[in-house]
Every structure is written in structure tokens, then in C-alpha cells.
mmCIF file with all atom_site columns, C-alpha atoms and ligand atoms in Angstrom:
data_model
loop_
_atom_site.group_PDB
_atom_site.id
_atom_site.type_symbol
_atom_site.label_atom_id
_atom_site.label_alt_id
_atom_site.label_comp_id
_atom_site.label_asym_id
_atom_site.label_entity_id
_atom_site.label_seq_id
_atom_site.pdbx_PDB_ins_code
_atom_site.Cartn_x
_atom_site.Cartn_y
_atom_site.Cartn_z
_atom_site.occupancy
_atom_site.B_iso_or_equiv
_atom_site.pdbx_formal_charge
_atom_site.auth_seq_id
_atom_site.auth_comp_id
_atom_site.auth_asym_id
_atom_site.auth_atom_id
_atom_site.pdbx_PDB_model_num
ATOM   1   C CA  . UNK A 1 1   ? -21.960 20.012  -22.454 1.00 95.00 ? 210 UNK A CA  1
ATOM   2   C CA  . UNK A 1 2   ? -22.391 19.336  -18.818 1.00 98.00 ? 211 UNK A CA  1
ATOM   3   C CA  . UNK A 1 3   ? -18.876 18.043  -17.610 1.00 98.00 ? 212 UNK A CA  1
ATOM   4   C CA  . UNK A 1 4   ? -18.312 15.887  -14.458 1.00 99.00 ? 213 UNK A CA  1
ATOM   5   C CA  . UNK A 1 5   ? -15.110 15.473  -12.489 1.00 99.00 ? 214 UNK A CA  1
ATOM   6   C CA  . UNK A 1 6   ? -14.104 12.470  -9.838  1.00 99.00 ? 215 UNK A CA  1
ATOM   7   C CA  . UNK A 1 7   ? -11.140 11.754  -8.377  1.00 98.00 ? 216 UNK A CA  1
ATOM   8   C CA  . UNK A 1 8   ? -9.533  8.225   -6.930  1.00 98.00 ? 217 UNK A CA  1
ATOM   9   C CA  . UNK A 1 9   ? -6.521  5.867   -7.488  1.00 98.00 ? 218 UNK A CA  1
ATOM   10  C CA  . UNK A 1 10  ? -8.461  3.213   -8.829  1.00 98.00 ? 219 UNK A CA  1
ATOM   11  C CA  . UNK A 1 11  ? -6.671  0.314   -8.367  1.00 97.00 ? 220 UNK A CA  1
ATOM   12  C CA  . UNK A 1 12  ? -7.381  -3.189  -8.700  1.00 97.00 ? 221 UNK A CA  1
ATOM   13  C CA  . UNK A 1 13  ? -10.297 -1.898  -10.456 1.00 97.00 ? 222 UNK A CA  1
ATOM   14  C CA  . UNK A 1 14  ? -13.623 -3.097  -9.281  1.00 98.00 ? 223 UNK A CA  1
ATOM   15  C CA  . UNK A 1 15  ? -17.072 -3.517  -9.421  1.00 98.00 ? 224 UNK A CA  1
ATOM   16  C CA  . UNK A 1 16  ? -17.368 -0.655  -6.587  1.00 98.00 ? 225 UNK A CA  1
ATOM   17  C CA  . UNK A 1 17  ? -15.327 1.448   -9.006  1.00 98.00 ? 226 UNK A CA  1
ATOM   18  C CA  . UNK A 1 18  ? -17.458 1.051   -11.827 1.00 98.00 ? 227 UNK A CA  1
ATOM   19  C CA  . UNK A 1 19  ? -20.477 1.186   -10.122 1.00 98.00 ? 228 UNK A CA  1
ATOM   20  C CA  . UNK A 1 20  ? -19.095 5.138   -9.155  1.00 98.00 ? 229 UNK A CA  1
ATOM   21  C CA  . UNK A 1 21  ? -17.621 6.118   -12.290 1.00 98.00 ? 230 UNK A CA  1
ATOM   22  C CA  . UNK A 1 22  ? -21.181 4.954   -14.070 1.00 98.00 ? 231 UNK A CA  1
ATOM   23  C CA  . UNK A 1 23  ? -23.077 7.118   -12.098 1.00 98.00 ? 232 UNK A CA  1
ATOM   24  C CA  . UNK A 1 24  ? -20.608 9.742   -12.062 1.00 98.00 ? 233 UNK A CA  1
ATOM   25  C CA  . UNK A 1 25  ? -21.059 10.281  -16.040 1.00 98.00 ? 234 UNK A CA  1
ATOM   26  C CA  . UNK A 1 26  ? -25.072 9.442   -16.005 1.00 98.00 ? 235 UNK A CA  1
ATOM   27  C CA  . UNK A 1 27  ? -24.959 12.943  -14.201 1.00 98.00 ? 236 UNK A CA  1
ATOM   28  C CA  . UNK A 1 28  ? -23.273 14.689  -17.378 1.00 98.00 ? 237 UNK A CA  1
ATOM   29  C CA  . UNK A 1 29  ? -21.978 14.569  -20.470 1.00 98.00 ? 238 UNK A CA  1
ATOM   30  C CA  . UNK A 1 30  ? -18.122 14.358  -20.472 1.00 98.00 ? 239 UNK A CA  1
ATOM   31  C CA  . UNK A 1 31  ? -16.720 12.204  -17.645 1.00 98.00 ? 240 UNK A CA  1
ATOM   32  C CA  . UNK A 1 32  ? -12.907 13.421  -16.332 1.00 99.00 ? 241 UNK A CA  1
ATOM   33  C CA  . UNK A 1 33  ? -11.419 11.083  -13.733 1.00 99.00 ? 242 UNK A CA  1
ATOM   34  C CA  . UNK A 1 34  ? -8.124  12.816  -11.904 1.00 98.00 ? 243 UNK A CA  1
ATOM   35  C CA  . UNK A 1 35  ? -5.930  9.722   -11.254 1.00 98.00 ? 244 UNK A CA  1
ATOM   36  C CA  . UNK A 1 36  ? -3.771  9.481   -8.322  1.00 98.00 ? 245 UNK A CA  1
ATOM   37  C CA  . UNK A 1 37  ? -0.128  9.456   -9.346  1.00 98.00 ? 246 UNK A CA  1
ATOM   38  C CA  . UNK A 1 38  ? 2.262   6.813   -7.818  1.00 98.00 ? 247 UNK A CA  1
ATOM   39  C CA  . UNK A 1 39  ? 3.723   9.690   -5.625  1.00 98.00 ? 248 UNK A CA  1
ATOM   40  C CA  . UNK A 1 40  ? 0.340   11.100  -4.272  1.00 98.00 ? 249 UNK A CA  1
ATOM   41  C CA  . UNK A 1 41  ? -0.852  7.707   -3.363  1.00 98.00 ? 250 UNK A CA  1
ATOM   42  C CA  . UNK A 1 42  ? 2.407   7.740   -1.483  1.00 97.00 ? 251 UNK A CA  1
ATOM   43  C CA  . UNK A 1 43  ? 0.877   10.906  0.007   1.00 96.00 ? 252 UNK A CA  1
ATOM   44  C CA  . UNK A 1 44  ? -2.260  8.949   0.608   1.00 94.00 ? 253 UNK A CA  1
ATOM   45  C CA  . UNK A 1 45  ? -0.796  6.167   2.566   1.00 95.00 ? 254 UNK A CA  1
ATOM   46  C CA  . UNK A 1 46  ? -1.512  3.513   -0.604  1.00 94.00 ? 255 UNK A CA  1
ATOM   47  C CA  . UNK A 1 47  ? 0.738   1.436   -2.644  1.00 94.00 ? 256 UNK A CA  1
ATOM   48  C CA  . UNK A 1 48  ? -0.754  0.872   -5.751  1.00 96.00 ? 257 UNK A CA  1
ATOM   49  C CA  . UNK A 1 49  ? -0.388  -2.784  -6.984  1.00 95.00 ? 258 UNK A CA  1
ATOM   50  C CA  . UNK A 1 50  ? -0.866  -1.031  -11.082 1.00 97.00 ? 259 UNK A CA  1
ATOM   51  C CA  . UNK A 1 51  ? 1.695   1.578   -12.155 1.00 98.00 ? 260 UNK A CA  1
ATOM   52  C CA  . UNK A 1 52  ? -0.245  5.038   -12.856 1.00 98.00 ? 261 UNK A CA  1
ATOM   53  C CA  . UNK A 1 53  ? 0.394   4.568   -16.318 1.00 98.00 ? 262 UNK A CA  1
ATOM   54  C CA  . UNK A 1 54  ? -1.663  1.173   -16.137 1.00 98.00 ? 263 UNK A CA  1
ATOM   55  C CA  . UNK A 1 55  ? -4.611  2.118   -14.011 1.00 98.00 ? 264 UNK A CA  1
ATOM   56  C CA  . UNK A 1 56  ? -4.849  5.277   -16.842 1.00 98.00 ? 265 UNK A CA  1
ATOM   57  C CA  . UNK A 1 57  ? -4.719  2.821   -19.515 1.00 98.00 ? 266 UNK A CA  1
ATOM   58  C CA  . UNK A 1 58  ? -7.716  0.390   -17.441 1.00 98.00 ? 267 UNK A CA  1
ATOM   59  C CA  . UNK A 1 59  ? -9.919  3.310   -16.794 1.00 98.00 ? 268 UNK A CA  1
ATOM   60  C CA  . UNK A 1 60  ? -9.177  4.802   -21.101 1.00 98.00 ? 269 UNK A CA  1
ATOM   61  C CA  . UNK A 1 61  ? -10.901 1.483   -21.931 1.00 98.00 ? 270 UNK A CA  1
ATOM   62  C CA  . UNK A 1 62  ? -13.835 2.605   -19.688 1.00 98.00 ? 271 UNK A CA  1
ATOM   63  C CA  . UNK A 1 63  ? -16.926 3.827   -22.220 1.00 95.00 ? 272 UNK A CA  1
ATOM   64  C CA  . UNK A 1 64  ? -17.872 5.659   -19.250 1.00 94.00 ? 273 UNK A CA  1
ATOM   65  C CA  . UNK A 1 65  ? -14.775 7.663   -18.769 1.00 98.00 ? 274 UNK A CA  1
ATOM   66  C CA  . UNK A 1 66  ? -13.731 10.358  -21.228 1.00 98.00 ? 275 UNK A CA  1
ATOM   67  C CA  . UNK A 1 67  ? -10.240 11.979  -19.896 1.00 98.00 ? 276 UNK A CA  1
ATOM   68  C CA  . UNK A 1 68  ? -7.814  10.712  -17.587 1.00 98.00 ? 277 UNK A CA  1
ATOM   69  C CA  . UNK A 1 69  ? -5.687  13.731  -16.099 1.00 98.00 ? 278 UNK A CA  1
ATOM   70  C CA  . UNK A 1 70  ? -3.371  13.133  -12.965 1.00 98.00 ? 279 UNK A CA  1
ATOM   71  C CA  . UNK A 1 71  ? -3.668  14.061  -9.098  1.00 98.00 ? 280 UNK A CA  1
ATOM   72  C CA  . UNK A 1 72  ? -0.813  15.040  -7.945  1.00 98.00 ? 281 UNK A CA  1
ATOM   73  C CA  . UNK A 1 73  ? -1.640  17.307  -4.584  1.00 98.00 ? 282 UNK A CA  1
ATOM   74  C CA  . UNK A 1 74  ? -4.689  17.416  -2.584  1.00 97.00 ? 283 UNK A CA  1
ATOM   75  C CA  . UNK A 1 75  ? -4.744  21.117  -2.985  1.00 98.00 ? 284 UNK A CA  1
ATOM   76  C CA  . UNK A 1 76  ? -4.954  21.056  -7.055  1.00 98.00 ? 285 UNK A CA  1
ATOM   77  C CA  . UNK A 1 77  ? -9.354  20.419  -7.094  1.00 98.00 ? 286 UNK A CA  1
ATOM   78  C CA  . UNK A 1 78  ? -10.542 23.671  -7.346  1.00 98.00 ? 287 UNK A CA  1
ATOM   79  C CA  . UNK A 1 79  ? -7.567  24.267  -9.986  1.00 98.00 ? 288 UNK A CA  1
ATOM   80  C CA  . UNK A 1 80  ? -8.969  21.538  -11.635 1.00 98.00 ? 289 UNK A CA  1
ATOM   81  C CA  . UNK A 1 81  ? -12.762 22.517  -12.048 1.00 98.00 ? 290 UNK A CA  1
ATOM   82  C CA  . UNK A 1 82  ? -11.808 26.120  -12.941 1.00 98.00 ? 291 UNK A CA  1
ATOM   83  C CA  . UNK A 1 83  ? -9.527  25.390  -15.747 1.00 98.00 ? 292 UNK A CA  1
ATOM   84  C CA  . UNK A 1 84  ? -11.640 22.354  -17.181 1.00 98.00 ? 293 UNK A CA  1
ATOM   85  C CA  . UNK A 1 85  ? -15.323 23.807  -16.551 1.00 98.00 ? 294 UNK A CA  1
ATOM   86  C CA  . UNK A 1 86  ? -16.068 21.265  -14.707 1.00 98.00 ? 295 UNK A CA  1
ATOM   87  C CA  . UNK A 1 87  ? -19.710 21.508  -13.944 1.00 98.00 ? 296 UNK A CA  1
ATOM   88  C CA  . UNK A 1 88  ? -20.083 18.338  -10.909 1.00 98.00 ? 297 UNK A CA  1
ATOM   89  C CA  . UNK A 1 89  ? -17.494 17.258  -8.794  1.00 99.00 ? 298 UNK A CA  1
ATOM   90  C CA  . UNK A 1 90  ? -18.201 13.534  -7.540  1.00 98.00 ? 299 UNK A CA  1
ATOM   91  C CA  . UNK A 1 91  ? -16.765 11.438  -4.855  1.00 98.00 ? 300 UNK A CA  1
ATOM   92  C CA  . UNK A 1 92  ? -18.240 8.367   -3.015  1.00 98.00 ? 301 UNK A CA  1
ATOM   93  C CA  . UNK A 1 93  ? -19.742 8.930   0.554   1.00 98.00 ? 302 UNK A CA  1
ATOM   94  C CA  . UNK A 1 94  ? -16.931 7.819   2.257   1.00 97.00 ? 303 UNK A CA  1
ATOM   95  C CA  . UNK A 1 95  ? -15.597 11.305  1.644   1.00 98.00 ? 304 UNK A CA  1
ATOM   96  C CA  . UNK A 1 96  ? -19.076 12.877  2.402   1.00 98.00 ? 305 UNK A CA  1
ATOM   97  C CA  . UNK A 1 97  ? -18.263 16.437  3.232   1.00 98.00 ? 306 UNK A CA  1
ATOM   98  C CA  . UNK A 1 98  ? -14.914 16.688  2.342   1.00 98.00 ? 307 UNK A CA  1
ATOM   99  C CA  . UNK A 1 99  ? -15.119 18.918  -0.387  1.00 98.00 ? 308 UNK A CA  1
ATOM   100 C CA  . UNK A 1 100 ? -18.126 21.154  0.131   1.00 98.00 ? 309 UNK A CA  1
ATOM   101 C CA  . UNK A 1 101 ? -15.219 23.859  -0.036  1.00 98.00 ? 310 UNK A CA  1
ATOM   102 C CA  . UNK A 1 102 ? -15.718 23.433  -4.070  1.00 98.00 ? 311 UNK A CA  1
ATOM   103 C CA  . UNK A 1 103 ? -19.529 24.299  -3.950  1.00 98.00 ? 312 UNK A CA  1
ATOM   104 C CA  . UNK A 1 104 ? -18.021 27.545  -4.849  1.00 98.00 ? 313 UNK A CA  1
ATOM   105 C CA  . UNK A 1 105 ? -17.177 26.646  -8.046  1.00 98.00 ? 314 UNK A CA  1
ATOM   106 C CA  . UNK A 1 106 ? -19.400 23.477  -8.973  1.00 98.00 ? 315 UNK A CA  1
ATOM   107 C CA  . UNK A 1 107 ? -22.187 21.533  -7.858  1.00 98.00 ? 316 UNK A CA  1
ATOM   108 C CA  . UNK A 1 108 ? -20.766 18.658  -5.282  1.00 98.00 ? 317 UNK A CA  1
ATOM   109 C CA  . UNK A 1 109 ? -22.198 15.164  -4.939  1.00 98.00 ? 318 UNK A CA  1
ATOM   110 C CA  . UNK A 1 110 ? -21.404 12.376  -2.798  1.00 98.00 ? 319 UNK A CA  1
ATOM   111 C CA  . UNK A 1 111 ? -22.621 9.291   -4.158  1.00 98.00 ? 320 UNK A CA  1
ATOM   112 C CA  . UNK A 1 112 ? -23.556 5.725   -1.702  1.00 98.00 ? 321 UNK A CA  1
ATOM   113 C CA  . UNK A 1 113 ? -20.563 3.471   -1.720  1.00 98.00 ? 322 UNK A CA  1
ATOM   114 C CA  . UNK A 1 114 ? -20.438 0.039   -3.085  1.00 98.00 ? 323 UNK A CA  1
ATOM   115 C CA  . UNK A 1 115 ? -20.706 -2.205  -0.043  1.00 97.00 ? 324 UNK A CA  1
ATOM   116 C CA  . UNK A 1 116 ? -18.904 -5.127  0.449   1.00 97.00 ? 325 UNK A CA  1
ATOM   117 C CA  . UNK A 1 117 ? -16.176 -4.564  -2.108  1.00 97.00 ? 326 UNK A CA  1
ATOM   118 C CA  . UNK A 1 118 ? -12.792 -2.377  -1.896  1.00 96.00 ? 327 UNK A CA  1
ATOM   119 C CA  . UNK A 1 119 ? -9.161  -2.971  -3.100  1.00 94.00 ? 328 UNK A CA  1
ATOM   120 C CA  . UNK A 1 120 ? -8.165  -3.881  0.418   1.00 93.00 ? 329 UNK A CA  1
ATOM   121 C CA  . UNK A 1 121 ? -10.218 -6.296  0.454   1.00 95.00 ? 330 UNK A CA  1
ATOM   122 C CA  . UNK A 1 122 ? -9.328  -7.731  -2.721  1.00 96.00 ? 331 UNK A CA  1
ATOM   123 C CA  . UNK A 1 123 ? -5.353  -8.104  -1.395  1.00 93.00 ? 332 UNK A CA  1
ATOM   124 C CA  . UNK A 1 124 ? -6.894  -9.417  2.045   1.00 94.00 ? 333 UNK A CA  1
ATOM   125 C CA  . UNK A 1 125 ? -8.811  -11.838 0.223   1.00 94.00 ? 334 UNK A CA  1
ATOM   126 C CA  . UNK A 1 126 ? -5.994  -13.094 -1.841  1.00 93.00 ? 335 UNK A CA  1
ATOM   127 C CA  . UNK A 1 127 ? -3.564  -12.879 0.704   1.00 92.00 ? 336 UNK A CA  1
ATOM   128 C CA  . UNK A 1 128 ? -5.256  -15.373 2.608   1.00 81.00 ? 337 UNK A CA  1
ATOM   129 C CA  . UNK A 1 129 ? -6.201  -17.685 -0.412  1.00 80.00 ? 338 UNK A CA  1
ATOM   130 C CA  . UNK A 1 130 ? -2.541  -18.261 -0.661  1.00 77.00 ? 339 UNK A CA  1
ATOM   131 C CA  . UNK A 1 131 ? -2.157  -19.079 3.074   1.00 76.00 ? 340 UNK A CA  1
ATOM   132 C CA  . UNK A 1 132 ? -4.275  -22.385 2.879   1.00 65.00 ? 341 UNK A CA  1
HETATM 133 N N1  . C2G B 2 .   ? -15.732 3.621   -4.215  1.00 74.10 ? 226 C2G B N1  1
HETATM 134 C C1  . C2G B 2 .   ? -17.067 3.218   -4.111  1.00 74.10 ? 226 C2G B C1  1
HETATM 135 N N2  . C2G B 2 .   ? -17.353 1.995   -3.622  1.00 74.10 ? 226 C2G B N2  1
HETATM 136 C C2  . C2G B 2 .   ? -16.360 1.154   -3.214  1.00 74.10 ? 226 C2G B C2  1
HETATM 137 C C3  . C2G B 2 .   ? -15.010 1.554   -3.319  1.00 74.10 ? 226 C2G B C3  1
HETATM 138 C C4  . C2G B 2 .   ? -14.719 2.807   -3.835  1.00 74.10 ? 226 C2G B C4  1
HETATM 139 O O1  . C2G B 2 .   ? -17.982 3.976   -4.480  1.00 74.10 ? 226 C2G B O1  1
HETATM 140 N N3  . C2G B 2 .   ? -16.708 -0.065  -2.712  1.00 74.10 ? 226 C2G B N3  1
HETATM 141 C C5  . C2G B 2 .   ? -15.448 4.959   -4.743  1.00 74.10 ? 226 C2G B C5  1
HETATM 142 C C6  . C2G B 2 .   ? -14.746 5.868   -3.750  1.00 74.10 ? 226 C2G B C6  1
HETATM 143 O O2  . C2G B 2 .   ? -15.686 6.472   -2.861  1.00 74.10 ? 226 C2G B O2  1
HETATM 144 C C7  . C2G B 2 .   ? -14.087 6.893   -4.675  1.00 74.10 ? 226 C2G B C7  1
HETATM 145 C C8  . C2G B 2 .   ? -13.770 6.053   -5.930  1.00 74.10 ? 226 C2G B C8  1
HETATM 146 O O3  . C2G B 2 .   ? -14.559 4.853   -5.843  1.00 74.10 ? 226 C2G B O3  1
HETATM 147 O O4  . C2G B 2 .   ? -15.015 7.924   -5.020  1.00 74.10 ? 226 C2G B O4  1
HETATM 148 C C9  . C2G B 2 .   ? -12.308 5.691   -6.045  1.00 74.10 ? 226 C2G B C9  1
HETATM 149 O O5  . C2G B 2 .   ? -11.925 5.017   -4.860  1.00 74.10 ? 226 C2G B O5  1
HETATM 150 P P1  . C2G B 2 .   ? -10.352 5.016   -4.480  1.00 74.10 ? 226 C2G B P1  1
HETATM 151 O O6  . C2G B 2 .   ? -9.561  4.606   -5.669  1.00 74.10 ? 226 C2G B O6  1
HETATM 152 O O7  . C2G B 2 .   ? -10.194 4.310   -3.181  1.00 74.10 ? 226 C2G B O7  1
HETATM 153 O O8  . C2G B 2 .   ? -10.112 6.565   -4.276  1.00 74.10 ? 226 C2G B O8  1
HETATM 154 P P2  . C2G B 2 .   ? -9.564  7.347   -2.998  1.00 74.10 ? 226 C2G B P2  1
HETATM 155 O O9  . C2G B 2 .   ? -8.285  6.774   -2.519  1.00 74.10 ? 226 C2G B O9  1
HETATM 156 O O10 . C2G B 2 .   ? -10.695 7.498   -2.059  1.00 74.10 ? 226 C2G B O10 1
HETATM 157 O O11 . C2G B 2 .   ? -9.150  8.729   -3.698  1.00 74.10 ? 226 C2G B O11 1
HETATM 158 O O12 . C2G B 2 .   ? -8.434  13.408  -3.801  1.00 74.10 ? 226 C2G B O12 1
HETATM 159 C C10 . C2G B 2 .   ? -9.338  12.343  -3.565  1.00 74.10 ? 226 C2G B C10 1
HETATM 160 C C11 . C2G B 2 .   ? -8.638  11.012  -3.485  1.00 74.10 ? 226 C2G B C11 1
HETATM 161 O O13 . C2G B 2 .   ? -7.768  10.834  -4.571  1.00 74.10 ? 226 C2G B O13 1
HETATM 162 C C12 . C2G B 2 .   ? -9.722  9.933   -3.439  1.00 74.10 ? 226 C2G B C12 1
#
């Protein structure tokens, strides 16, 4: 069983999300998404609108996703793909290079980006919808 590992916080989940997480499993078997706790997105400089307990439950629904395990440091990845088997690790472009350091341990691939659609932009968006 080829297993495949991505990480994100997922909120305010989108089309951009999906789009990632679809491809992400098409490359394996067994899809594992590490979830940014509350705290680490603290970490991250982003406030969640969804508790982590909600976006877990949104991306469990996911036929695409098969585990939902939290992120809790930025130094827990290679932890991660030891201890799971994790044969793929996964991120978007917009981390392209960040994590060649794990092509020690599993094959790394940085998928295109969704254009035109992020969770910033969805609070933007809505923001300003309730401004007219
Ligand atoms: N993504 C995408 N297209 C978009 C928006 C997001 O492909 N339009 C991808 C991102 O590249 C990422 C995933 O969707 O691979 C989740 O995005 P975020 O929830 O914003 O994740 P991020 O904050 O980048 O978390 O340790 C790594 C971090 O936890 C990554």
C-alpha cells in the first residue's frame, strides 16, 4: 500500500483544497492529512475561523482523505513519515522547496496551486460583501 502524507490547516475548505488533497491520494493508496492544531496555526500567523476539531471532522467526510492526525510543530515531518511509512510527502507549490530535507526518507512532490482561490480571499471577499 503506497501511503501519501500532506500537511495544511485547511480552513474554510475550498475548491483549491480539494483540488490538492485529490491529487494528493491519486498518487497512492492511503491518503494522511496532518492538520494544523489551533496552537500551531497560532505558530503560523493564522486564525482559523473552524475549531481543529471541525476542520478534522470536514476533511473525515472527504472520500479522498483516509486519516486525520494533528501538526503540532514544524519540526515533527520527518517524525511523521518514519513512524507512518509514509511513502510521498505532498505540499502545493507555494511551498516548492521547502521540504526537500525529507527526500531522505520519502519521495517529495510539490503540486501547482489552485489559482484564484485561498481562504484569505474567501474572508476578503466576505468582508467586503458586508461593507455595501
Ligand atoms: N492549496 C492549493 N491551492 C490553493 C490553496 C491552497 O493547492 N488555492 C494547497 C496548499 O498549497 C497546501 C494545502 O492546499 O498544500 C493546504 O493549504 P493551507 O491550509 O493554507 O496550508 P498551509 O497553511 O500552507 O500549511 O507544515 C506545513 C503547513 O502546515 C502548511
Amino acid at each position: 500500500m503506497k501511503k501519501v502524507i500532506t500537511y495544511g490547516t485547511y480552513d474554510l475548505l475550498h475548491v483549491g483544497h480539494i483540488n490538492l488533497l485529490r491529487r494528493a491520494r491519486e498518487l497512492g493508496d492511503y491518503l494522511i492529512v496532518v492538520l494544523s492544531s489551533d496552537e500551531f496555526n497560532t505558530l503560523k500567523h493564522k486564525t482559523a475561523y473552524h475549531s481543529y476539531e471541525d476542520r478534522k471532522t470536514i476533511l473525515e467526510a472527504l472520500r479522498f482523505v483516509d486519516e486525520v492526525i494533528p501538526e503540532y510543530t514544524w519540526e515533527q515531518k520527518i517524525a511523521d513519515v518514519v513512524d507512518n511509512q509514509v511513502d510521498i510527502f505532498v505540499m502545493g507549490d507555494d511551498w516548492e522547496g521547502q521540504f526537500d530535507f525529507l527526500k531522505e526518507y520519502c519521495e517529495v512532490v510539490y503540486l501547482p496551486r489552485t489559482e484564484g482561490i485561498s481562504t484569505t480571499k474567501i474572508k476578503n471577499d466576505l468582508n467586503l460583501a458586508g461593507k455595501k
